[in-house]
PDB file of C-alpha atoms in Angstrom:
ATOM      1  CA  PRO A   1      -4.725   8.628 -33.630  1.00  0.00           C
ATOM      2  CA  VAL A   2      -2.896   9.842 -30.551  1.00  0.00           C
ATOM      3  CA  VAL A   3      -1.947   7.047 -28.177  1.00  0.00           C
ATOM      4  CA  PRO A   4      -1.607   8.231 -24.570  1.00  0.00           C
ATOM      5  CA  SER A   5       1.636   7.401 -22.855  1.00  0.00           C
ATOM      6  CA  PRO A   6       1.378   4.826 -20.052  1.00  0.00           C
ATOM      7  CA  PRO A   7       1.342   6.169 -16.495  1.00  0.00           C
ATOM      8  CA  ARG A   8       4.615   6.393 -14.587  1.00  0.00           C
ATOM      9  CA  LEU A   9       4.521   3.831 -11.770  1.00  0.00           C
ATOM     10  CA  PRO A  10       6.989   2.710  -9.129  1.00  0.00           C
ATOM     11  CA  ARG A  11       7.784  -0.991  -9.595  1.00  0.00           C
ATOM     12  CA  ARG A  12       6.015  -2.233  -6.484  1.00  0.00           C
ATOM     13  CA  CYS A  13       5.622  -1.580  -2.817  1.00  0.00           C
ATOM     14  CA  ARG A  14       4.797  -3.922   0.047  1.00  0.00           C
ATOM     15  CA  ALA A  15       5.882  -2.021   3.126  1.00  0.00           C
ATOM     16  CA  HIS A  16       5.195  -4.518   5.969  1.00  0.00           C
ATOM     17  CA  HIS A  17       5.172  -1.761   8.648  1.00  0.00           C
ATOM     18  CA  GLY A  18       5.707  -3.336  12.038  1.00  0.00           C
ATOM     19  CA  SER A  19       7.554  -6.303  10.587  1.00  0.00           C
ATOM     20  CA  ARG A  20       8.884  -8.824  13.038  1.00  0.00           C
ATOM     21  CA  PRO A  21      12.633  -9.523  12.992  1.00  0.00           C
ATOM     22  CA  TRP A  22      12.425 -12.495  10.594  1.00  0.00           C
ATOM     23  CA  SER A  23      11.469 -10.492   7.486  1.00  0.00           C
ATOM     24  CA  GLY A  24      12.417  -7.219   5.856  1.00  0.00           C
ATOM     25  CA  TRP A  25      13.454  -5.406   2.722  1.00  0.00           C
ATOM     26  CA  GLN A  26      16.776  -4.717   1.070  1.00  0.00           C
ATOM     27  CA  ARG A  27      17.090  -1.723  -1.215  1.00  0.00           C
ATOM     28  CA  ILE A  28      18.267  -2.722  -4.710  1.00  0.00           C
ATOM     29  CA  ASP A  29      17.861   0.594  -6.493  1.00  0.00           C
ATOM     30  CA  ARG A  30      15.818   3.707  -5.853  1.00  0.00           C
ATOM     31  CA  ARG A  31      12.591   2.088  -7.070  1.00  0.00           C
ATOM     32  CA  SER A  32      12.644  -1.543  -5.993  1.00  0.00           C
ATOM     33  CA  VAL A  33      13.262  -3.636  -2.924  1.00  0.00           C
ATOM     34  CA  LEU A  34      13.854  -7.305  -2.290  1.00  0.00           C
ATOM     35  CA  GLY A  35      12.882  -9.411   0.710  1.00  0.00           C
ATOM     36  CA  ARG A  36      15.613 -10.599   3.068  1.00  0.00           C
ATOM     37  CA  ARG A  37      16.220 -11.485   6.693  1.00  0.00           C
ATOM     38  CA  ARG A  38      16.521  -8.611   9.135  1.00  0.00           C
ATOM     39  CA  LEU A  39      19.896  -9.732  10.472  1.00  0.00           C
ATOM     40  CA  ASP A  40      18.384 -11.700  13.357  1.00  0.00           C
ATOM     41  CA  GLY A  41      16.497  -8.668  14.623  1.00  0.00           C
ATOM     42  CA  ARG A  42      19.488  -6.323  14.742  1.00  0.00           C
ATOM     43  CA  LEU A  43      17.934  -3.754  12.388  1.00  0.00           C
ATOM     44  CA  PRO A  44      15.891  -1.022  14.070  1.00  0.00           C
ATOM     45  CA  ASP A  45      12.106  -1.012  13.953  1.00  0.00           C
ATOM     46  CA  GLU A  46      12.284   2.114  11.778  1.00  0.00           C
ATOM     47  CA  ASP A  47      13.966   0.289   8.854  1.00  0.00           C
ATOM     48  CA  MET A  48      10.692  -0.641   7.131  1.00  0.00           C
ATOM     49  CA  ALA A  49       9.394   2.912   7.367  1.00  0.00           C
ATOM     50  CA  THR A  50      12.708   4.244   6.038  1.00  0.00           C
ATOM     51  CA  ALA A  51      12.551   1.945   3.009  1.00  0.00           C
ATOM     52  CA  PHE A  52       8.892   2.844   2.363  1.00  0.00           C
ATOM     53  CA  ARG A  53       9.646   6.573   2.709  1.00  0.00           C
ATOM     54  CA  SER A  54      12.610   6.232   0.335  1.00  0.00           C
ATOM     55  CA  ILE A  55      10.462   4.553  -2.331  1.00  0.00           C
ATOM     56  CA  ALA A  56       7.780   7.227  -1.920  1.00  0.00           C
ATOM     57  CA  ARG A  57      10.345  10.029  -2.255  1.00  0.00           C
ATOM     58  CA  ALA A  58      11.727   8.405  -5.421  1.00  0.00           C
ATOM     59  CA  ALA A  59       8.161   8.279  -6.802  1.00  0.00           C
ATOM     60  CA  ILE A  60       7.724  11.968  -5.993  1.00  0.00           C
ATOM     61  CA  GLU A  61      11.079  12.855  -7.568  1.00  0.00           C
ATOM     62  CA  ASP A  62      10.194  10.825 -10.667  1.00  0.00           C
ATOM     63  CA  LYS A  63       6.766  12.503 -10.810  1.00  0.00           C
ATOM     64  CA  ALA A  64       4.953   9.163 -10.759  1.00  0.00           C
ATOM     65  CA  ASP A  65       1.334   9.294 -11.889  1.00  0.00           C
ATOM     66  CA  VAL A  66       0.212   6.600  -9.441  1.00  0.00           C
ATOM     67  CA  PHE A  67       1.754   4.855  -6.428  1.00  0.00           C
ATOM     68  CA  LEU A  68       0.732   1.197  -6.040  1.00  0.00           C
ATOM     69  CA  ILE A  69       0.695  -0.774  -2.804  1.00  0.00           C
ATOM     70  CA  ALA A  70       0.449  -4.455  -3.702  1.00  0.00           C
ATOM     71  CA  GLY A  71      -0.882  -5.605  -0.332  1.00  0.00           C
ATOM     72  CA  ASP A  72       0.763  -5.983   3.066  1.00  0.00           C
ATOM     73  CA  LEU A  73       1.104  -2.313   3.955  1.00  0.00           C
ATOM     74  CA  PHE A  74       1.325  -3.669   7.498  1.00  0.00           C
ATOM     75  CA  ASP A  75       2.967  -6.855   8.695  1.00  0.00           C
ATOM     76  CA  ARG A  76      -0.034  -7.952  10.737  1.00  0.00           C
ATOM     77  CA  ALA A  77      -3.661  -6.956  11.247  1.00  0.00           C
ATOM     78  CA  GLN A  78      -3.048  -5.654  14.776  1.00  0.00           C
ATOM     79  CA  VAL A  79      -1.120  -2.429  14.104  1.00  0.00           C
ATOM     80  CA  GLU A  80       0.805  -0.521  16.754  1.00  0.00           C
ATOM     81  CA  PRO A  81       0.204   3.252  16.876  1.00  0.00           C
ATOM     82  CA  GLY A  82       3.789   4.093  15.857  1.00  0.00           C
ATOM     83  CA  HIS A  83       3.575   1.929  12.744  1.00  0.00           C
ATOM     84  CA  LEU A  84       0.266   3.512  11.779  1.00  0.00           C
ATOM     85  CA  ARG A  85       1.833   6.980  12.179  1.00  0.00           C
ATOM     86  CA  GLN A  86       4.789   5.946   9.995  1.00  0.00           C
ATOM     87  CA  ALA A  87       2.461   4.821   7.222  1.00  0.00           C
ATOM     88  CA  GLN A  88       0.313   7.953   7.540  1.00  0.00           C
ATOM     89  CA  GLY A  89       3.395  10.172   7.262  1.00  0.00           C
ATOM     90  CA  VAL A  90       4.595   8.546   4.046  1.00  0.00           C
ATOM     91  CA  LEU A  91       1.126   8.493   2.507  1.00  0.00           C
ATOM     92  CA  MET A  92       0.713  12.186   3.377  1.00  0.00           C
ATOM     93  CA  LEU A  93       3.934  12.979   1.465  1.00  0.00           C
ATOM     94  CA  LEU A  94       2.444  11.322  -1.615  1.00  0.00           C
ATOM     95  CA  LYS A  95      -0.891  13.091  -1.168  1.00  0.00           C
ATOM     96  CA  GLU A  96       0.794  16.487  -0.832  1.00  0.00           C
ATOM     97  CA  ALA A  97       2.752  15.743  -4.027  1.00  0.00           C
ATOM     98  CA  GLY A  98      -0.529  15.017  -5.838  1.00  0.00           C
ATOM     99  CA  ILE A  99       0.290  11.337  -6.422  1.00  0.00           C
ATOM    100  CA  PRO A 100      -2.757   9.101  -5.891  1.00  0.00           C
ATOM    101  CA  VAL A 101      -2.116   5.913  -3.938  1.00  0.00           C
ATOM    102  CA  VAL A 102      -3.935   2.748  -5.017  1.00  0.00           C
ATOM    103  CA  ALA A 103      -3.787  -0.262  -2.707  1.00  0.00           C
ATOM    104  CA  ILE A 104      -5.063  -3.761  -2.230  1.00  0.00           C
ATOM    105  CA  GLU A 105      -5.093  -5.509   1.118  1.00  0.00           C
ATOM    106  CA  GLY A 106      -2.659  -8.349   1.576  1.00  0.00           C
ATOM    107  CA  ASN A 107      -3.006 -11.385   3.794  1.00  0.00           C
ATOM    108  CA  HIS A 108      -1.029  -9.598   6.534  1.00  0.00           C
ATOM    109  CA  ASP A 109      -3.412  -6.619   6.542  1.00  0.00           C
ATOM    110  CA  LYS A 110      -6.446  -8.741   7.506  1.00  0.00           C
ATOM    111  CA  HIS A 111      -7.232 -10.806  10.593  1.00  0.00           C
ATOM    112  CA  PHE A 112      -8.098 -13.720   8.297  1.00  0.00           C
ATOM    113  CA  VAL A 113      -7.873 -13.891   4.505  1.00  0.00           C
ATOM    114  CA  SER A 114     -11.664 -14.188   4.151  1.00  0.00           C
ATOM    115  CA  SER A 115     -12.387 -11.713   6.957  1.00  0.00           C
ATOM    116  CA  HIS A 116     -14.822  -8.842   6.434  1.00  0.00           C
ATOM    117  CA  GLN A 117     -13.646  -7.022   9.558  1.00  0.00           C
ATOM    118  CA  PRO A 118     -12.441  -3.439   8.985  1.00  0.00           C
ATOM    119  CA  THR A 119      -8.702  -3.084   8.414  1.00  0.00           C
ATOM    120  CA  TRP A 120      -6.204  -0.316   9.044  1.00  0.00           C
ATOM    121  CA  VAL A 121      -5.785   0.009   5.269  1.00  0.00           C
ATOM    122  CA  GLN A 122      -9.502   0.855   5.068  1.00  0.00           C
ATOM    123  CA  TYR A 123      -8.984   3.365   7.884  1.00  0.00           C
ATOM    124  CA  LEU A 124      -6.294   5.101   5.808  1.00  0.00           C
ATOM    125  CA  ALA A 125      -8.692   5.157   2.839  1.00  0.00           C
ATOM    126  CA  GLN A 126     -11.316   6.846   5.010  1.00  0.00           C
ATOM    127  CA  ASP A 127      -8.692   9.492   5.812  1.00  0.00           C
ATOM    128  CA  GLY A 128      -8.312  10.107   2.067  1.00  0.00           C
ATOM    129  CA  LEU A 129      -4.716   8.846   1.971  1.00  0.00           C
ATOM    130  CA  LEU A 130      -5.314   5.989  -0.477  1.00  0.00           C
ATOM    131  CA  ALA A 131      -7.913   4.104  -2.472  1.00  0.00           C
ATOM    132  CA  VAL A 132      -8.148   0.494  -1.280  1.00  0.00           C
ATOM    133  CA  LEU A 133      -9.665  -1.642  -4.011  1.00  0.00           C
ATOM    134  CA  ARG A 134     -11.665  -4.657  -2.896  1.00  0.00           C
ATOM    135  CA  PRO A 135     -14.543  -6.413  -4.593  1.00  0.00           C
ATOM    136  CA  VAL A 136     -17.720  -7.278  -2.729  1.00  0.00           C
ATOM    137  CA  PHE A 137     -19.040 -10.821  -3.034  1.00  0.00           C
ATOM    138  CA  ASN A 138     -22.642 -11.913  -3.181  1.00  0.00           C
ATOM    139  CA  GLU A 139     -24.391 -15.156  -4.170  1.00  0.00           C
ATOM    140  CA  GLN A 140     -23.677 -14.477  -7.874  1.00  0.00           C
ATOM    141  CA  GLY A 141     -19.954 -13.841  -7.273  1.00  0.00           C
ATOM    142  CA  ALA A 142     -17.745 -10.757  -7.263  1.00  0.00           C
ATOM    143  CA  VAL A 143     -19.295  -7.317  -7.627  1.00  0.00           C
ATOM    144  CA  LEU A 144     -16.849  -4.910  -9.252  1.00  0.00           C
ATOM    145  CA  ASP A 145     -18.096  -1.408  -8.489  1.00  0.00           C
ATOM    146  CA  GLN A 146     -16.129   1.721  -9.331  1.00  0.00           C
ATOM    147  CA  TRP A 147     -14.191   3.323  -6.462  1.00  0.00           C
ATOM    148  CA  ASN A 148     -16.339   5.931  -4.734  1.00  0.00           C
ATOM    149  CA  PRO A 149     -14.308   8.547  -2.838  1.00  0.00           C
ATOM    150  CA  GLU A 150     -17.330   9.445  -0.693  1.00  0.00           C
ATOM    151  CA  THR A 151     -17.953   5.906   0.572  1.00  0.00           C
ATOM    152  CA  HIS A 152     -14.290   4.841   0.355  1.00  0.00           C
ATOM    153  CA  ALA A 153     -15.329   1.627  -1.331  1.00  0.00           C
ATOM    154  CA  GLY A 154     -15.017   0.011  -4.731  1.00  0.00           C
ATOM    155  CA  ALA A 155     -13.165  -2.620  -6.685  1.00  0.00           C
ATOM    156  CA  TRP A 156     -11.708  -0.519  -9.499  1.00  0.00           C
ATOM    157  CA  ILE A 157     -10.481   2.970 -10.266  1.00  0.00           C
ATOM    158  CA  GLU A 158      -9.411   4.616 -13.503  1.00  0.00           C
ATOM    159  CA  LEU A 159      -6.441   6.988 -13.433  1.00  0.00           C
ATOM    160  CA  LYS A 160      -4.689   8.525 -16.445  1.00  0.00           C
ATOM    161  CA  GLY A 161      -6.673   6.260 -18.764  1.00  0.00           C
ATOM    162  CA  VAL A 162      -5.623   3.055 -16.993  1.00  0.00           C
ATOM    163  CA  ARG A 163      -8.078   0.925 -15.008  1.00  0.00           C
ATOM    164  CA  PHE A 164      -6.774  -0.635 -11.791  1.00  0.00           C
ATOM    165  CA  VAL A 165      -8.822  -3.529 -10.415  1.00  0.00           C
ATOM    166  CA  GLY A 166      -8.435  -4.909  -6.902  1.00  0.00           C
ATOM    167  CA  ALA A 167      -8.683  -8.536  -5.951  1.00  0.00           C
TER     168      ALA A 167
END
């Protein structure tokens, strides 16, 4: 039997667009980043977007099959217009390269962890820039429906023979 090769994925991405001066990312290699202090606020606001864009460009260069956002695309639920534009620009690069973006919402993307209020990550999904995976809960528990590109909702998606499930 022929065993399909696993999809090519970047290691991880948590962009934290709009991050306050106390947190940030340090580039380790072209595919991974590590959290660190932002030098007491001396780094420009653009540094998060630059790191995110760099990771996306590496994914494009490496011809990644899927780009994963492991929550916290934004640093807080209230997103400033410039930070939204930065995220849209990077996600558009990936879309134009034909690399699907799969995301989950992190605790920073929501007003409250258990909140059902719309998020900016959902807004980007409605624009067709990513698939945000989130289960729906009812009295029996989690409902894991397949991602529907028309409704921009679902808890799982299958790409290149691999199933991604949001939590």
